Coordinates of C-alpha atoms and ligand atoms in Angstrom, one line a residue:
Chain A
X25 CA 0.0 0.0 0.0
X26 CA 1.3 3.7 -0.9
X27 CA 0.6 6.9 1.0
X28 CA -0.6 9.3 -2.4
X29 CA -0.8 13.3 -1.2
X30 CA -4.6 13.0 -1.2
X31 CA -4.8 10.7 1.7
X32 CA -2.3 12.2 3.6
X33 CA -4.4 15.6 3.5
X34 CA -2.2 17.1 1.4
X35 CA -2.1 18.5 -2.7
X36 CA 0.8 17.5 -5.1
X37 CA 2.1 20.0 -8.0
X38 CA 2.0 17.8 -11.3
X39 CA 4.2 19.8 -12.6
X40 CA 7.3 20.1 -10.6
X41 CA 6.1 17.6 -7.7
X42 CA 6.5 19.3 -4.8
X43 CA 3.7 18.8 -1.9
X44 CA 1.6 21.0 0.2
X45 CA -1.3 21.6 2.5
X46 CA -4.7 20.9 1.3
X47 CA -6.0 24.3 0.8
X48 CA -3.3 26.0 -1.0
X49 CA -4.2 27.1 -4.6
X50 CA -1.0 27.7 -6.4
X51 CA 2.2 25.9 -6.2
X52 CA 4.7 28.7 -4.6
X53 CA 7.6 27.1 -6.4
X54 CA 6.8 26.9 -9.9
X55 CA 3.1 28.9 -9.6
X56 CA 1.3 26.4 -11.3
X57 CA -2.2 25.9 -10.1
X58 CA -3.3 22.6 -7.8
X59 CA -5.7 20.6 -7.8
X60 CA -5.9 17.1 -5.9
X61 CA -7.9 15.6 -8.9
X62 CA -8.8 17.8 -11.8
X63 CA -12.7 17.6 -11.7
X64 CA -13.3 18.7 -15.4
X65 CA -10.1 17.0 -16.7
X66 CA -12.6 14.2 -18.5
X67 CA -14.4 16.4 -20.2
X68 CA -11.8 18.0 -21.6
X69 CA -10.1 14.5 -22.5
X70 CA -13.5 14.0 -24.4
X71 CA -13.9 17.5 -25.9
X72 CA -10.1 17.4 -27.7
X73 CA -10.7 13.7 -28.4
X74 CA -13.8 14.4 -30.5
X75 CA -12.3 17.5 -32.3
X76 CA -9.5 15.6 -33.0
X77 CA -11.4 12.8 -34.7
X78 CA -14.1 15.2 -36.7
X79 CA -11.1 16.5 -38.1
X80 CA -9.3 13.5 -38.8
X81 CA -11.8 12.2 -41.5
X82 CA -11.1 15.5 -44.0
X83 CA -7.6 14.3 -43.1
X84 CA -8.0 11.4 -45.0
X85 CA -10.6 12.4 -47.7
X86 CA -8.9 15.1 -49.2
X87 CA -5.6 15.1 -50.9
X88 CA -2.2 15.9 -48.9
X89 CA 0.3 17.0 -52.1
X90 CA -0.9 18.2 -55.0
X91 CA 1.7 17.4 -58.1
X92 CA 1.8 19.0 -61.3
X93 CA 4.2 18.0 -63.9
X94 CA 4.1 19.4 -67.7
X95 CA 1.6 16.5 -68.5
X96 CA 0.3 15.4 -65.7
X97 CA -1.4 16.5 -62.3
X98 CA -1.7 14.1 -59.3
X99 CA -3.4 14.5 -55.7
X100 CA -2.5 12.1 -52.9
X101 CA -4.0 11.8 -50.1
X102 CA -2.4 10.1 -46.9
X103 CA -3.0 6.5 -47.9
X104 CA -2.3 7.3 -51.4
X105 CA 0.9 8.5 -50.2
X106 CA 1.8 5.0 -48.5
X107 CA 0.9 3.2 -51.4
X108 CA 2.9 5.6 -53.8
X109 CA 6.1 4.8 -51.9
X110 CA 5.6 1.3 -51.6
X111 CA 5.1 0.9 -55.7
X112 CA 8.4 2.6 -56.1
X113 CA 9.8 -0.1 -53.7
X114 CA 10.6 2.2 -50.6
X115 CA 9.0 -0.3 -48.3
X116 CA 10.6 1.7 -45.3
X117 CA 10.0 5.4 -45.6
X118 CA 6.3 3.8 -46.3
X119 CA 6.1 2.3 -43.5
X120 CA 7.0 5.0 -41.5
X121 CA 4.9 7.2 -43.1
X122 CA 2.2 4.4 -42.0
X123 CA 3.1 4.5 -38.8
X124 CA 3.0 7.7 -38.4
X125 CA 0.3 8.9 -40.0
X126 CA -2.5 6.3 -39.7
X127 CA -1.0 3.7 -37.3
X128 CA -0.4 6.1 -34.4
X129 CA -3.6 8.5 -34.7
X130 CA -5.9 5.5 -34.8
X131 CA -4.4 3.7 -31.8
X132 CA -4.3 7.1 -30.3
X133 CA -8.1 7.5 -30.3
X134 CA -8.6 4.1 -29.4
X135 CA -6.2 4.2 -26.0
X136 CA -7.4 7.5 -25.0
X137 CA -11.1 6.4 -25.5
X138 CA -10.4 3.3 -23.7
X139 CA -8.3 4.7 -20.8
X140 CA -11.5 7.7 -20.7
X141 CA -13.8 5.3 -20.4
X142 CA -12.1 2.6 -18.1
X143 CA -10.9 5.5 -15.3
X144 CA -15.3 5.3 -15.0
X145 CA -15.8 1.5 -15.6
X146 CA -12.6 0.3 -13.8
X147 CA -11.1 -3.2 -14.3
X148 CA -10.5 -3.5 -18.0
X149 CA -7.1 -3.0 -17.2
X150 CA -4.5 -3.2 -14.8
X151 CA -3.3 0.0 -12.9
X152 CA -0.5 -0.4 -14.3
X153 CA -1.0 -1.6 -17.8
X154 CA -3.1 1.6 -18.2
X155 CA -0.4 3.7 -16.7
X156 CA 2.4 2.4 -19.2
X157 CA -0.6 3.0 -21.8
X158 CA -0.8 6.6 -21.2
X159 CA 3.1 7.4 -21.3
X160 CA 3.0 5.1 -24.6
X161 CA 0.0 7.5 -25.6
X162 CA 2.2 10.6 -24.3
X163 CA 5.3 9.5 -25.9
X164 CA 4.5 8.8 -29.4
X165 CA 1.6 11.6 -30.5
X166 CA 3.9 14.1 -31.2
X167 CA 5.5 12.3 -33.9
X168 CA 2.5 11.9 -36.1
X169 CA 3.3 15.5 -37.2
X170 CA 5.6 14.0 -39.6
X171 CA 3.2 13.8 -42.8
X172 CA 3.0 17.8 -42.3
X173 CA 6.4 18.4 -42.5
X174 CA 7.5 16.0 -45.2
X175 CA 4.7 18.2 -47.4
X176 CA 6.2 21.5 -45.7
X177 CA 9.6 20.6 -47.6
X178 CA 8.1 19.0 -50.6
X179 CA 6.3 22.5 -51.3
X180 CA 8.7 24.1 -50.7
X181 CA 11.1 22.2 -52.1
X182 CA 9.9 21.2 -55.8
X183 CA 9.5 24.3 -57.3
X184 CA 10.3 24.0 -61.3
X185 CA 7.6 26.6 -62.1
X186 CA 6.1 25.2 -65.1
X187 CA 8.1 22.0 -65.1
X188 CA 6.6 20.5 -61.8
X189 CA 5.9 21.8 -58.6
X190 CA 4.4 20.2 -55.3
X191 CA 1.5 21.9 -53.8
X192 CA 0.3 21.4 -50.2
X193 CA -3.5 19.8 -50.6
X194 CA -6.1 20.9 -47.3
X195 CA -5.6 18.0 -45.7
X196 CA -2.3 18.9 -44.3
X197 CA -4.5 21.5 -42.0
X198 CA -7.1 18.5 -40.7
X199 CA -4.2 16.5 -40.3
X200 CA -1.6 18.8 -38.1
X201 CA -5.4 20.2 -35.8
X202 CA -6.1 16.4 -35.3
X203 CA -3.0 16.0 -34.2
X204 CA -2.5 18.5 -32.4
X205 CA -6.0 18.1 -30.7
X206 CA -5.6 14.2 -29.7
X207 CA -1.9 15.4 -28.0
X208 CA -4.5 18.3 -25.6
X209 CA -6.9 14.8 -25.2
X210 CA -4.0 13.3 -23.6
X211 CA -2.5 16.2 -21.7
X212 CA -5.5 17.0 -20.4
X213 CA -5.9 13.3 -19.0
X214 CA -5.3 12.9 -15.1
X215 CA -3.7 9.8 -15.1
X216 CA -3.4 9.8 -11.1
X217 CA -7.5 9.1 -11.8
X218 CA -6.4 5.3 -12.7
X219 CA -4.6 4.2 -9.2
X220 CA -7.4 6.0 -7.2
X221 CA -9.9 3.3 -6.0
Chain B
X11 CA 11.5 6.8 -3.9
X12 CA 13.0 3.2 -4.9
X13 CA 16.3 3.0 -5.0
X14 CA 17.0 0.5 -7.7
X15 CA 18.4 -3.0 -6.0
X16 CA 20.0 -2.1 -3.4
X17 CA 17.5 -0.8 -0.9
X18 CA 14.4 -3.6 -0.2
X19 CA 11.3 -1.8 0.4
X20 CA 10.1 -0.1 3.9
X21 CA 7.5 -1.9 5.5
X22 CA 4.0 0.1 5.1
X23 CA 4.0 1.3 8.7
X24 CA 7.5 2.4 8.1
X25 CA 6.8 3.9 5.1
X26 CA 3.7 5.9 6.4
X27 CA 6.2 7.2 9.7
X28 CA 8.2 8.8 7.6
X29 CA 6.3 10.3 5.1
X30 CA 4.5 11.3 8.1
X31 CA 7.4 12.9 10.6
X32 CA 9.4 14.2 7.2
X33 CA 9.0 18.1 6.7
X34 CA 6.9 19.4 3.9
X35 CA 9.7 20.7 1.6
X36 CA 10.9 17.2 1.8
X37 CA 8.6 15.6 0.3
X38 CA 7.2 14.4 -3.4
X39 CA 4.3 13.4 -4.7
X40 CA 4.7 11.3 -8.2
X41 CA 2.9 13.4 -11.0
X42 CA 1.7 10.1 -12.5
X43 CA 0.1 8.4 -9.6
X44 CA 0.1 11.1 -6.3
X45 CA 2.3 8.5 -4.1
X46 CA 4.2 10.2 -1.3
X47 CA 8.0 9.9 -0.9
X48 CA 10.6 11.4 1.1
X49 CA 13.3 12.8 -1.0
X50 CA 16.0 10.3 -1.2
X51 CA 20.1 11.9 -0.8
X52 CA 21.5 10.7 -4.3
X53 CA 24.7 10.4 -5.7
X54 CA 25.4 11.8 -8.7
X55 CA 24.7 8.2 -10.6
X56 CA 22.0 6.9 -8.8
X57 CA 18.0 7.5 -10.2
X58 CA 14.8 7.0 -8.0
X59 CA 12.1 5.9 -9.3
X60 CA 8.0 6.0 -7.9
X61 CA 7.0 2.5 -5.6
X62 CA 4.0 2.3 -7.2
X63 CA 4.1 3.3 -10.5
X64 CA 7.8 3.0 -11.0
X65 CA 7.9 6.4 -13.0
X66 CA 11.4 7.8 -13.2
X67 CA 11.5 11.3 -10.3
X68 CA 14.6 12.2 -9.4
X69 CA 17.9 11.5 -11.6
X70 CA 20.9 13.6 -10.3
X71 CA 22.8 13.4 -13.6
X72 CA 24.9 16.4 -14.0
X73 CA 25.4 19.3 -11.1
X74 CA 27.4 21.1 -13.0
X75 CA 25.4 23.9 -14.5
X76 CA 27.8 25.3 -16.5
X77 CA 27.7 21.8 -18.6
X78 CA 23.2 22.9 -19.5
X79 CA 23.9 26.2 -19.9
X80 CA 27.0 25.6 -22.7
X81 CA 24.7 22.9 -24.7
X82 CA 21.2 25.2 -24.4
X83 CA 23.6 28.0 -26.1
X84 CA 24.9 25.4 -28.1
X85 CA 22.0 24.9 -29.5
X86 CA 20.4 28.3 -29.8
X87 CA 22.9 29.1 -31.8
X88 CA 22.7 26.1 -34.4
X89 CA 19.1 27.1 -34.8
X90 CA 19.9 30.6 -35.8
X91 CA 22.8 28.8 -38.3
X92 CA 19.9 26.6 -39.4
X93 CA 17.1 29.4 -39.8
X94 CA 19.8 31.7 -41.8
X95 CA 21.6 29.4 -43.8
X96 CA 20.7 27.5 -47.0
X97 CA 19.1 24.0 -46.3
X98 CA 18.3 22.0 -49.1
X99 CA 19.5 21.8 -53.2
X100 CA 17.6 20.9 -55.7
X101 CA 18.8 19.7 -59.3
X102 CA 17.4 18.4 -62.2
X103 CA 18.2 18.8 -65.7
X104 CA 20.6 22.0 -65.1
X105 CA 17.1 23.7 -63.1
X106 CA 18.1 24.8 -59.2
X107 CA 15.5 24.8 -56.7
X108 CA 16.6 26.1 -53.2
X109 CA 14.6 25.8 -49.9
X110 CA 15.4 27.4 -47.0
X111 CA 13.9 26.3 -43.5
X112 CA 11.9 29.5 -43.7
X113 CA 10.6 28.4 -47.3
X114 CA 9.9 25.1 -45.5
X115 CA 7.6 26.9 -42.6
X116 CA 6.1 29.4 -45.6
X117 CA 5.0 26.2 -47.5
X118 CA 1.6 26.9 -46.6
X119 CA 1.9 30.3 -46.6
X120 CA -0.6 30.8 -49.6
X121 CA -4.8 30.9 -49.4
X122 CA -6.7 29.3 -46.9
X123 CA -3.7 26.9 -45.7
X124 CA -1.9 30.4 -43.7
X125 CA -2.6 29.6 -40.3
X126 CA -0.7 26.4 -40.9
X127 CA 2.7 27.7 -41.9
X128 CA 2.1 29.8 -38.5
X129 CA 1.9 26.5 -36.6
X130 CA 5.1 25.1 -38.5
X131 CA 7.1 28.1 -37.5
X132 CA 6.3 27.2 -33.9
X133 CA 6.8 24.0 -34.1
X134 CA 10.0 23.8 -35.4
X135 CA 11.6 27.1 -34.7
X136 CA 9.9 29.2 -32.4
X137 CA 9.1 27.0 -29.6
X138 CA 12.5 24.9 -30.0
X139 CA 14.4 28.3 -29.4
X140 CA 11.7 29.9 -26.8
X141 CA 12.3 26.4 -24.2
X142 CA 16.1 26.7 -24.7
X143 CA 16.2 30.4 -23.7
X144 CA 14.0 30.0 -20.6
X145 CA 16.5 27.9 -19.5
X146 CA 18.5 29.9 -19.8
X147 CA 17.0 32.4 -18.3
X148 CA 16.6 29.8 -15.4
X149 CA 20.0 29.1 -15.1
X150 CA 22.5 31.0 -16.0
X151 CA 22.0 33.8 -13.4
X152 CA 22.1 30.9 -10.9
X153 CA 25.5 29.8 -12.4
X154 CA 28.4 31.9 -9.8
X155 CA 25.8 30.5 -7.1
X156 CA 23.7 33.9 -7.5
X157 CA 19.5 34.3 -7.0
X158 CA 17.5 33.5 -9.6
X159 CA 16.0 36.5 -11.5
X160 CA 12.2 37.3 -10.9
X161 CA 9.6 34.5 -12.1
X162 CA 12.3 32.1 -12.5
X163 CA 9.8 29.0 -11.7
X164 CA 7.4 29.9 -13.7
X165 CA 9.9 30.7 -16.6
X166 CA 11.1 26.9 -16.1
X167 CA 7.5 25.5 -15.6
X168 CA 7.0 27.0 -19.1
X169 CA 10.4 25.5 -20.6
X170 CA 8.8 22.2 -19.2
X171 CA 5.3 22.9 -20.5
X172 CA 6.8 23.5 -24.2
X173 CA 8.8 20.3 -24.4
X174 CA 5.9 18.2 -26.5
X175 CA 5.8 21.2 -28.8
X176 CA 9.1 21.0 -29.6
X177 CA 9.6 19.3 -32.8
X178 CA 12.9 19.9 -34.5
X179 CA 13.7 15.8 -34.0
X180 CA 10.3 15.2 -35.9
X181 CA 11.3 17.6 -38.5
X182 CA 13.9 16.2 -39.7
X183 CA 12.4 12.6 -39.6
X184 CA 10.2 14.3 -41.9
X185 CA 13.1 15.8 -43.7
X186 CA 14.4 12.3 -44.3
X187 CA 11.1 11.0 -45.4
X188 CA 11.0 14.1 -48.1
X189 CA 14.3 13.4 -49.2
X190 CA 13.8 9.7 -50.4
X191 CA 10.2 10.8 -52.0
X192 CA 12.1 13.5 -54.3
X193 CA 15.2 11.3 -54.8
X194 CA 13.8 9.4 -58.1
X195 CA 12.6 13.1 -59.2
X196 CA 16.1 14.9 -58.8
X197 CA 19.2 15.2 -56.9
X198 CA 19.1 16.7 -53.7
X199 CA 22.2 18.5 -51.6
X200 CA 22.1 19.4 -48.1
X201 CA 23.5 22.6 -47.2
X202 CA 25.2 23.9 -44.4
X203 CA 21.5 24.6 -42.2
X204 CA 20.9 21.0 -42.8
X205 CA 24.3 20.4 -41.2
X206 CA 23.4 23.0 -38.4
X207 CA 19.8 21.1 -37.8
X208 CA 20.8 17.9 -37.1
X209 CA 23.4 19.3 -34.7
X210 CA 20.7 21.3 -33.1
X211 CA 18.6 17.9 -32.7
X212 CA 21.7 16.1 -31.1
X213 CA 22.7 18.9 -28.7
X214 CA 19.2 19.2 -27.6
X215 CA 18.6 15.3 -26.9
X216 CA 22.0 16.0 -25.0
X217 CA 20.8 18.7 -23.1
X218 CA 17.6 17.1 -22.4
X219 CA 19.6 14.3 -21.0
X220 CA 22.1 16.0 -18.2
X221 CA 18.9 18.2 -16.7
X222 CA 17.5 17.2 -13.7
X223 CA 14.2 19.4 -12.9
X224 CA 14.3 18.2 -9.0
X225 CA 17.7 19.2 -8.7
X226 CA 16.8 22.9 -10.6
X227 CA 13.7 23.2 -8.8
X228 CA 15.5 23.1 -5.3
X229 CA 18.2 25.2 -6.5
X230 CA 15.1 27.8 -7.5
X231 CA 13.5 27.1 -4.4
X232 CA 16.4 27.7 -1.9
X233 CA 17.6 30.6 -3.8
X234 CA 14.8 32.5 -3.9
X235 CA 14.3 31.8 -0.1
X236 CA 18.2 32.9 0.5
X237 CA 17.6 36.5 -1.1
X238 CA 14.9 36.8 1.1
X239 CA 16.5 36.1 4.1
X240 CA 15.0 32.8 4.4
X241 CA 16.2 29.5 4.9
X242 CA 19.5 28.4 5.6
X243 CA 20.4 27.4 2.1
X244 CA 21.3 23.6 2.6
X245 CA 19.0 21.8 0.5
X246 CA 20.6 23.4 -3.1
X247 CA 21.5 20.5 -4.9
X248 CA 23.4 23.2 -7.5
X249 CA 25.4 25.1 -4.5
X250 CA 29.1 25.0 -5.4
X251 CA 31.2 22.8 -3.5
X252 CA 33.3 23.8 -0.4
X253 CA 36.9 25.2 -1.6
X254 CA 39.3 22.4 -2.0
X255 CA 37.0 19.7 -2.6
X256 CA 36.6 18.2 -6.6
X257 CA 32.5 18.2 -7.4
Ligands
ZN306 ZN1 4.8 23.3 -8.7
ZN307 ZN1 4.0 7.1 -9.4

């Protein structure tokens, strides 16, 4: 059994960990505010996870890169994107791309739904199986951002005028808000809500 | 705190005694889980780590502040290399085609898409250089053992709050990716801001790597409480050693 800060009447600083008594309001060493257990964090793991997923399906309808060559004129989108590398044999940069871009945002929803939902339900999951969940979750959203930076140098890279030049497609905007929004879903998760009982 | 092996665990009773007799300012709570601890005394190689969840808290890797401070301007300085020189060359068919890393972040500067190249220039040079000078900020006041200057903790709570946001490592995975796409299209040579990047991305995984926050945040602490004519100014971890003696 472990002593947290709640039982021992006191409130912890998540940011730089220092403890104090109960009815402080802002931590006097880094002037963060406290809170024992953020009472509206849910919501607000709920309200960035949907925005995130509403725009993650423009994400994928519309087209990423926009290619024009003298005599032709392509749009990919994400997936068409994999698929290009892979028929020019780059099986690795596609399947980072992969990773990054479809691979990590849908697990992403999934884990945060299910640790959202099983901080309520309880028992889906160990303690600490959903604790090492939510640092994976933590660790790894960033780098979906990826996709938008490959087309960042690709438009501003190819530029042949009338020859061929990349263009960045709409869905580089869903794509950097969704993830952007599913890394606030996570921040905005308490995850000392999954060892309280 | 766990020390790793060599200490078994304290009984609960134990365990609740101390956290209970032990003054406020020494103890943590783990951000991930809210268990108590009293702070451990470290050596410079040891790490403690939560009992329950087994997060990493305090890691006491390098006291030497001048060792941060060197790398964070280390790397400001690559980024202004990297933001001023030219990054990438394009050639095909005796046609040039130069980007820049700010022609990289104004790759969506046209239309609708503006907002975007906004968020680009934060992600990968804005915020990257903003974090590195509030350390710096943070620290190198405290360096000759002085106070820190006004709103130090929250400076460094910010510098903390940024680090998700700070992409440069993810650019130039993306960078990479970029690279192999154009490669059947045309030849492609890095120039010396490509050079300067991935320097910046290795001095900042450095840097990232010999901070301990625990051990700035009680230097902060202590420091701030010393100008005031508080405290007696034994718990800085960051204090410079007694004359004679080799840190
Ligand atoms: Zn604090
Ligand atoms: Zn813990």
């Amino acid at each position: 059994m472990t002593v947290t800060a709640r039982q021992a009447g006191l409130v912890a600083c998540t940011r730089c960990g220092r403890v104090w008594p109960a009815d402080v309001h802002t931590c006097a060493r880094c002037g963060a505010p406290l809170s024992s257990r953020d009472p509206g964090a849910l919501q607000r793991v709920w309200a960035w996870w949907i925005a995130g997923l509403v725009v993650y399906i423009p994400a994928n309808v519309y087209p990423m890169l926009i290619t024009r060559t003298l005599n032709y004129s392509s749009e990919a989108t994400i997936l068409g994107g994999v698929i290009e590398l892979l028929s020019h044999g780059d099986v690795l940069v596609a399947l980072v791309v992969f990773v990054a871009s479809i691979l990590i945002p849908v697990g992403k929803f999934i884990a945060i739904g299910f640790l959202a939902l099983s901080v309520e339900k309880r028992r889906w999951m160990s303690e600490h199986g959903q604790h090492r969940l939510h640092a994976v979750v933590e660790f790894i959203g960033r780098w979906s951002m990826i996709d938008v930076f490959v087309v960042a140098i690709l438009a501003s890279l190819v530029r042949f005028d009338a020859v061929a030049t990349i263009n960045p497609g709409i869905a580089a905007v869903s794509f950097a808000l969704s993830v952007a929004f599913t890394m606030l879903a996570a921040q905005s998760f308490d995850p000392r809500t999954i060892w309280d009982d | 705190m766990r020390r790793p092996a060599d200490t078994a665990p304290l009984p609960d009773r134990a365990k609740m005694a101390a956290v209970a007799g032990a003054p406020l300012e020494r103890l943590r709570a783990c951000p991930h889980c809210d268990a108590l601890h009293v702070l451990p005394d470290l050596g410079p190689r040891e790490r403690a780590s939560c009992s329950r969840c087994h997060a990493l808290l305090v890691a006491p890797r390098s006291r030497a502040l001048s060792r941060i401070i060197a790398l964070a301007l280390t790397a400001l300085i690559l980024m202004a290399a990297a933001v001023m020189m030219p990054f990438l060359d394009l050639t095909e068919a005796g046609m040039h085609s130069r980007a820049s890393v700010m022609d990289a972040v104004m790759a969506f500067s046209r239309g609708a898409m503006a907002p975007l190249s906004i968020a680009v220039g934060a992600l990968i040079v804005v915020i990257p250089a903003l974090r590195l000078a509030l350390v710096l900020y943070v620290l190198a006041p405290m360096l000759g053992g002085g106070a820190p200057w006004p709103r130090a903790g929250q400076a460094f709570r910010l510098a903390n709050a940024l680090k998700p946001w700070s992409m440069a490592e993810i650019f130039m995975i993306g960078v990479a990716v970029a690279l192999v796409k154009v490669a059947g299209l045309a030849s492609v040579t890095p120039g010396p801001a490509f050079w300067a990047f991935c320097g910046l991305v290795l001095v900042t995984v450095l840097h990232d790597n010999v901070m301990d926050n625990e051990s700035i945040w009680q230097a902060i602490e202590t420091r701030e409480k010393a100008a005031r004519g508080e405290g007696d100014g034994k718990t800085d971890p960051l204090a410079a050693p007694p004359r004679g003696v080799r840190a």
